[in-house]
Coordinates of N, CA, C and O in Angstrom, one line a residue:
X1 N 270.7 155.9 191.6 CA 271.0 156.5 190.3 C 269.7 156.8 189.6 O 268.8 156.0 189.7
X2 N 269.7 158.0 189.1 CA 268.5 158.4 188.3 C 268.9 159.1 187.0 O 269.8 159.9 187.0
X3 N 268.2 158.7 186.0 CA 268.5 159.3 184.7 C 267.1 159.7 184.1 O 266.3 158.9 183.8
X4 N 267.0 161.0 183.8 CA 265.7 161.5 183.2 C 265.8 161.5 181.7 O 266.7 162.1 181.2
X5 N 264.9 160.8 181.1 CA 264.9 160.7 179.6 C 263.7 161.4 179.0 O 263.4 161.1 177.9
X6 N 263.1 162.2 179.8 CA 261.9 162.9 179.3 C 260.6 162.2 179.6 O 260.1 162.3 180.7
X7 N 260.2 161.3 178.7 CA 259.0 160.5 179.0 C 259.2 159.5 180.2 O 258.3 159.4 180.9
X8 N 260.4 159.0 180.3 CA 260.6 158.0 181.4 C 261.8 158.5 182.2 O 262.7 159.2 181.7
X9 N 261.8 158.2 183.5 CA 262.9 158.3 184.4 C 263.4 156.9 184.7 O 262.5 156.1 185.1
X10 N 264.6 156.6 184.6 CA 265.2 155.3 185.0 C 265.8 155.5 186.4 O 266.6 156.4 186.6
X11 N 265.3 154.7 187.4 CA 265.8 154.9 188.7 C 266.3 153.5 189.3 O 265.5 152.5 189.2
X12 N 267.5 153.5 189.8 CA 268.0 152.3 190.4 C 268.3 152.6 191.9 O 269.1 153.6 192.2
X13 N 267.8 151.8 192.7 CA 267.9 152.0 194.2 C 268.1 150.7 194.9 O 268.0 149.6 194.3
X14 N 268.5 150.8 196.2 CA 268.6 149.6 197.1 C 267.4 149.8 198.0 O 267.2 150.8 198.6
X15 N 266.6 148.7 198.2 CA 265.5 148.8 199.1 C 265.7 147.7 200.2 O 266.1 146.6 199.9
X16 N 265.3 148.1 201.4 CA 265.5 147.2 202.5 C 264.3 146.2 202.8 O 264.4 145.5 203.8
X17 N 263.4 146.1 201.9 CA 262.2 145.3 202.2 C 262.2 144.0 201.5 O 261.1 143.3 201.4
X18 N 263.3 143.5 201.0 CA 263.3 142.3 200.2 C 264.4 141.4 200.7 O 265.6 141.8 200.9
X19 N 264.1 140.1 200.8 CA 265.2 139.2 201.2 C 266.2 138.9 200.1 O 267.4 138.8 200.4
X20 N 265.7 138.8 198.9 CA 266.6 138.5 197.8 C 266.6 139.7 196.8 O 265.7 140.4 196.7
X21 N 267.7 139.9 196.2 CA 267.9 140.9 195.2 C 267.4 142.3 195.7 O 266.4 142.8 195.2
X22 N 268.1 142.9 196.6 CA 267.7 144.1 197.2 C 267.8 145.4 196.3 O 267.4 146.5 196.7
X23 N 268.4 145.2 195.1 CA 268.6 146.4 194.2 C 267.6 146.2 193.1 O 267.3 145.1 192.6
X24 N 267.1 147.4 192.6 CA 266.1 147.3 191.5 C 266.2 148.5 190.6 O 266.6 149.6 191.0
X25 N 265.9 148.3 189.3 CA 265.8 149.4 188.4 C 264.3 149.4 188.0 O 263.7 148.4 187.6
X26 N 263.8 150.6 188.1 CA 262.4 150.9 187.7 C 262.3 152.0 186.7 O 263.2 152.8 186.6
X27 N 261.3 152.0 185.9 CA 261.0 153.0 185.0 C 259.8 153.8 185.6 O 258.8 153.2 186.0
X28 N 259.9 155.1 185.6 CA 258.8 155.9 186.1 C 258.3 156.7 184.9 O 259.0 157.4 184.2
X29 N 257.0 156.7 184.7 CA 256.3 157.4 183.6 C 255.7 158.7 184.2 O 254.8 158.6 185.1
X30 N 256.2 159.8 183.8 CA 255.7 161.1 184.3 C 255.7 161.2 185.8 O 254.8 161.9 186.3
X31 N 256.6 160.5 186.4 CA 256.8 160.6 187.9 C 255.5 160.1 188.6 O 255.3 160.5 189.8
X32 N 254.6 159.4 188.0 CA 253.4 158.9 188.6 C 253.3 157.4 188.6 O 253.0 156.8 189.7
X33 N 253.5 156.8 187.5 CA 253.4 155.3 187.4 C 254.8 154.8 187.5 O 255.7 155.2 186.7
X34 N 255.0 153.8 188.3 CA 256.4 153.2 188.5 C 256.2 151.7 188.3 O 255.4 151.0 188.9
X35 N 257.2 151.1 187.5 CA 257.2 149.7 187.4 C 258.7 149.2 187.5 O 259.5 149.8 186.8
X36 N 258.9 148.1 188.2 CA 260.2 147.6 188.3 C 260.5 146.7 187.1 O 259.7 145.8 186.8
X37 N 261.6 146.9 186.5 CA 262.0 146.2 185.3 C 263.1 145.2 185.5 O 263.2 144.2 184.7
X38 N 263.9 145.4 186.5 CA 265.0 144.4 186.8 C 265.4 144.4 188.2 O 265.4 145.5 188.8
X39 N 265.8 143.2 188.7 CA 266.3 143.1 190.1 C 267.7 142.6 190.1 O 268.1 141.9 189.2
X40 N 268.5 143.0 191.1 CA 269.9 142.6 191.2 C 270.3 142.2 192.6 O 269.7 142.6 193.6
X41 N 271.3 141.4 192.7 CA 271.8 140.9 194.0 C 272.9 141.9 194.5 O 273.0 142.0 195.7
X42 N 273.6 142.6 193.7 CA 274.8 143.4 194.1 C 274.7 144.8 193.5 O 274.0 145.0 192.5
X43 N 275.4 145.7 194.2 CA 275.4 147.1 193.7 C 276.1 147.2 192.4 O 275.7 148.0 191.5
X44 N 277.1 146.4 192.2 CA 277.8 146.4 190.9 C 276.9 146.0 189.7 O 276.8 146.7 188.7
X45 N 276.1 144.9 189.9 CA 275.1 144.5 188.9 C 274.1 145.6 188.7 O 273.7 145.9 187.5
X46 N 273.7 146.3 189.8 CA 272.7 147.3 189.7 C 273.2 148.5 188.8 O 272.4 149.0 188.0
X47 N 274.4 148.9 189.1 CA 274.9 150.0 188.3 C 275.1 149.7 186.8 O 274.7 150.5 186.0
X48 N 275.5 148.5 186.5 CA 275.6 148.1 185.1 C 274.2 148.0 184.5 O 274.0 148.4 183.4
X49 N 273.3 147.4 185.3 CA 271.9 147.3 184.8 C 271.2 148.6 184.6 O 270.4 148.8 183.6
X50 N 271.5 149.6 185.4 CA 271.0 150.9 185.2 C 271.3 151.5 183.8 O 270.5 152.0 183.1
X51 N 272.6 151.3 183.5 CA 273.1 151.9 182.2 C 272.4 151.1 181.0 O 272.1 151.7 180.0
X52 N 272.2 149.8 181.2 CA 271.5 149.0 180.2 C 270.1 149.5 180.0 O 269.6 149.7 178.9
X53 N 269.4 149.8 181.1 CA 268.0 150.3 181.0 C 267.9 151.7 180.5 O 266.9 152.0 179.9
X54 N 268.9 152.5 180.7 CA 268.9 153.8 180.1 C 268.8 153.7 178.6 O 268.0 154.4 177.9
X55 N 269.6 152.8 178.1 CA 269.6 152.6 176.6 C 268.3 152.0 176.2 O 267.7 152.4 175.2
X56 N 267.8 150.9 176.9 CA 266.5 150.3 176.5 C 265.3 151.2 176.6 O 264.4 151.2 175.7
X57 N 265.3 152.1 177.6 CA 264.2 152.9 177.8 C 263.9 153.9 176.7 O 262.8 154.3 176.5
X58 N 265.0 154.2 176.0 CA 264.8 155.1 174.8 C 263.9 154.6 173.8 O 263.4 155.3 172.9
X59 N 263.8 153.2 173.7 CA 263.0 152.6 172.7 C 261.7 152.0 173.2 O 260.9 151.3 172.5
X60 N 261.4 152.1 174.5 CA 260.2 151.5 175.1 C 259.0 152.4 174.8 O 259.0 153.6 175.0
X61 N 257.9 151.8 174.3 CA 256.7 152.6 174.0 C 255.8 152.6 175.2 O 256.0 151.9 176.2
X62 N 254.8 153.5 175.2 CA 253.9 153.5 176.3 C 253.1 152.2 176.5 O 252.9 151.8 177.6
X63 N 252.8 151.5 175.3 CA 252.2 150.2 175.4 C 253.1 149.2 176.1 O 252.6 148.4 176.9
X64 N 254.4 149.2 175.7 CA 255.4 148.3 176.4 C 255.3 148.5 177.9 O 255.3 147.6 178.6
X65 N 255.4 149.8 178.3 CA 255.4 150.1 179.7 C 254.1 149.6 180.4 O 254.2 148.9 181.4
X66 N 253.0 149.9 179.8 CA 251.7 149.6 180.4 C 251.5 148.0 180.5 O 250.9 147.5 181.4
X67 N 252.0 147.3 179.5 CA 251.9 145.8 179.5 C 252.9 145.1 180.3 O 252.8 143.9 180.5
X68 N 253.9 145.8 180.8 CA 255.0 145.2 181.6 C 254.5 144.7 182.9 O 253.8 145.5 183.6
X69 N 254.7 143.5 183.3 CA 254.3 143.0 184.6 C 255.4 143.4 185.6 O 256.6 143.0 185.5
X70 N 255.1 144.1 186.6 CA 256.0 144.6 187.6 C 256.7 143.4 188.2 O 256.0 142.4 188.6
X71 N 258.0 143.4 188.4 CA 258.8 142.2 188.8 C 258.7 142.0 190.3 O 259.1 141.0 190.8
X72 N 258.3 143.0 191.1 CA 258.4 142.9 192.5 C 257.1 142.3 193.0 O 256.0 142.8 192.9
X73 N 257.2 141.1 193.6 CA 256.0 140.4 194.2 C 256.4 139.8 195.6 O 255.6 139.1 196.1
X74 N 257.5 140.2 196.1 CA 258.0 139.6 197.4 C 258.2 140.6 198.4 O 259.0 140.6 199.3
X75 N 257.3 141.6 198.4 CA 257.4 142.7 199.4 C 257.2 142.0 200.8 O 256.3 141.2 201.0
X76 N 257.9 142.5 201.8 CA 257.8 142.0 203.2 C 257.0 143.0 204.0 O 257.0 142.8 205.2
X77 N 256.5 144.0 203.5 CA 255.8 145.0 204.3 C 254.4 145.2 203.7 O 254.1 144.8 202.6
X78 N 253.6 145.9 204.5 CA 252.3 146.3 204.1 C 252.3 147.7 203.5 O 253.3 148.4 203.8
X79 N 251.3 148.1 202.8 CA 251.2 149.4 202.3 C 251.3 150.5 203.4 O 251.8 151.5 203.2
X80 N 250.8 150.1 204.5 CA 250.8 151.1 205.6 C 252.2 151.3 206.2 O 252.5 152.4 206.8
X81 N 253.1 150.4 206.0 CA 254.5 150.5 206.4 C 255.4 151.2 205.4 O 256.5 151.6 205.7
X82 N 254.9 151.4 204.2 CA 255.7 151.9 203.1 C 256.2 153.3 203.3 O 257.3 153.7 203.0
X83 N 255.4 154.1 204.0 CA 255.8 155.5 204.2 C 257.0 155.5 205.2 O 258.0 156.3 204.9
X84 N 257.0 154.7 206.2 CA 258.2 154.6 207.0 C 259.4 154.1 206.3 O 260.5 154.5 206.5
X85 N 259.2 153.1 205.4 CA 260.3 152.5 204.7 C 261.0 153.5 203.7 O 262.1 153.4 203.5
X86 N 260.2 154.4 203.2 CA 260.7 155.3 202.2 C 262.0 156.0 202.6 O 262.8 156.3 201.8
X87 N 262.1 156.4 203.9 CA 263.3 157.0 204.4 C 264.5 156.1 204.4 O 265.6 156.6 204.5
X88 N 264.3 154.8 204.3 CA 265.4 153.9 204.3 C 265.9 153.5 202.9 O 266.9 152.8 202.8
X89 N 265.2 153.9 201.9 CA 265.6 153.6 200.5 C 266.9 154.3 200.2 O 267.0 155.5 200.5
X90 N 267.8 153.6 199.5 CA 269.1 154.2 199.2 C 269.3 154.4 197.7 O 269.2 153.4 197.0
X91 N 269.5 155.6 197.3 CA 269.8 155.8 195.9 C 271.3 155.5 195.7 O 272.1 155.9 196.4
X92 N 271.6 154.6 194.7 CA 273.0 154.2 194.5 C 273.6 155.1 193.4 O 273.0 155.7 192.6

C-alpha cells in the first residue's frame, strides 16, 4: 500500500528478510530518505496501521522525521544482498 501525501509517502509492505513482524510501514521523504515507523505481525494489522500512519503523517514535521530512530535493526541480510531481495518485497 502506498499513499502519497506530498511531503511524505506512506508505504506498507511485506519483507522477507525478517524473522518477526514481516510487515512494515515506512515514511519516505521526497522518495530519498526512508524510515520505518511501525512493524506488524499480520497483513490485517499492517493494513490498519497504514491508515493510522496516513493520518499521523499529515502532522509530522521534518524535524520529527529526522529525529525518528528507524525501527528496523534485525535485518538478516547484508547490504550487498539487498538488491536481490528488492524483487521479493510485496506491496500489500
